C-alpha positions in Angstrom: -75.0 -144.1 160.8 -71.4 -145.4 160.8 -70.0 -143.0 158.3 -71.4 -139.8 160.0 -69.2 -137.7 162.2 -70.0 -137.4 165.8 -69.8 -134.3 167.8 -66.8 -135.7 169.8 -64.9 -136.4 166.6 -61.3 -135.2 166.4 -59.6 -134.8 163.0 -57.7 -137.9 162.1 -59.0 -139.9 165.0 -60.9 -142.8 163.6 -60.4 -145.1 166.6 -58.0 -147.3 164.8 -54.9 -147.9 166.9 -54.4 -151.6 167.5 -50.8 -151.2 168.9 -52.0 -148.4 171.3 -49.2 -146.0 169.9 -51.2 -142.9 170.5 -50.7 -143.2 174.1 -47.2 -144.5 173.9 -45.7 -141.1 175.2 -48.3 -140.9 178.0 -52.0 -140.6 178.3 -51.6 -136.9 179.3 -52.6 -134.2 176.8 -48.9 -133.3 176.3 -48.1 -137.0 175.6 -50.9 -137.2 173.0 -49.7 -133.9 171.5 -46.2 -135.0 171.0 -47.5 -138.3 169.4 -49.8 -136.1 167.0 -46.8 -134.0 166.2 -44.6 -137.0 165.4 -47.3 -138.4 163.1 -47.6 -135.1 161.2 -43.7 -135.0 160.9 -43.6 -138.6 159.7 -46.5 -137.9 157.2 -44.9 -134.8 155.8 -41.3 -136.5 155.4 -43.1 -139.4 153.5 -44.8 -136.8 151.1 -41.5 -135.2 150.4 -39.8 -138.4 149.8 -42.4 -139.7 147.3 -42.2 -136.3 145.6 -38.4 -136.7 145.3 -38.9 -140.1 143.9 -41.3 -138.8 141.3 -38.9 -136.0 140.3 -36.0 -138.4 140.0 -38.0 -140.6 137.6 -39.1 -137.6 135.7 -35.7 -136.1 135.2 -33.6 -139.2 134.8 -36.1 -141.3 132.7 -35.1 -144.3 134.9 -37.3 -146.1 137.3 -36.6 -145.3 141.0 -36.3 -148.9 141.7 -33.2 -148.8 139.5 -31.8 -145.6 141.0 -32.2 -146.7 144.6 -32.2 -150.5 144.7 -31.3 -150.6 148.4 -34.8 -149.3 149.3 -36.4 -152.2 147.4 -34.5 -155.2 148.7 -35.5 -157.1 151.7 -33.8 -155.8 155.0 -31.9 -159.0 155.8 -30.2 -158.9 152.2 -29.3 -155.3 152.7 -27.7 -156.0 156.1 -25.9 -159.0 154.7 -24.5 -157.1 151.7 -23.2 -154.3 153.9 -21.6 -156.7 156.4 -19.8 -158.7 153.6 -18.7 -155.4 151.9 -17.1 -154.1 155.0 -13.4 -154.6 155.6 -12.6 -157.3 158.3 -12.3 -156.2 161.9 -9.3 -158.3 162.6 -7.0 -160.8 160.8 -6.9 -164.6 161.3 -3.3 -164.8 160.3 -1.5 -166.5 163.1 1.8 -165.1 162.2 0.6 -161.6 163.3 0.4 -162.6 167.0 
């Protein structure tokens, strides 16, 4: 059936790759190995991050949304806030020229 593992099955390869990222670094065994390694590292980083969020909430008693609001806002809003918070690069005062 559909849910049984085939003899050619590789761990983690369920055949779902709509963006063809698995072969983004090449269809050679080395390219596939590099992509598998990157996927493992990204997954481990995500697990560490969520663990830190849980510990933050546990020790502070505050929701992580309140502790790190920049992660929970739309990206265009974050960029806009950072741009308007930065000092101007130049002055528009005509007396300085």
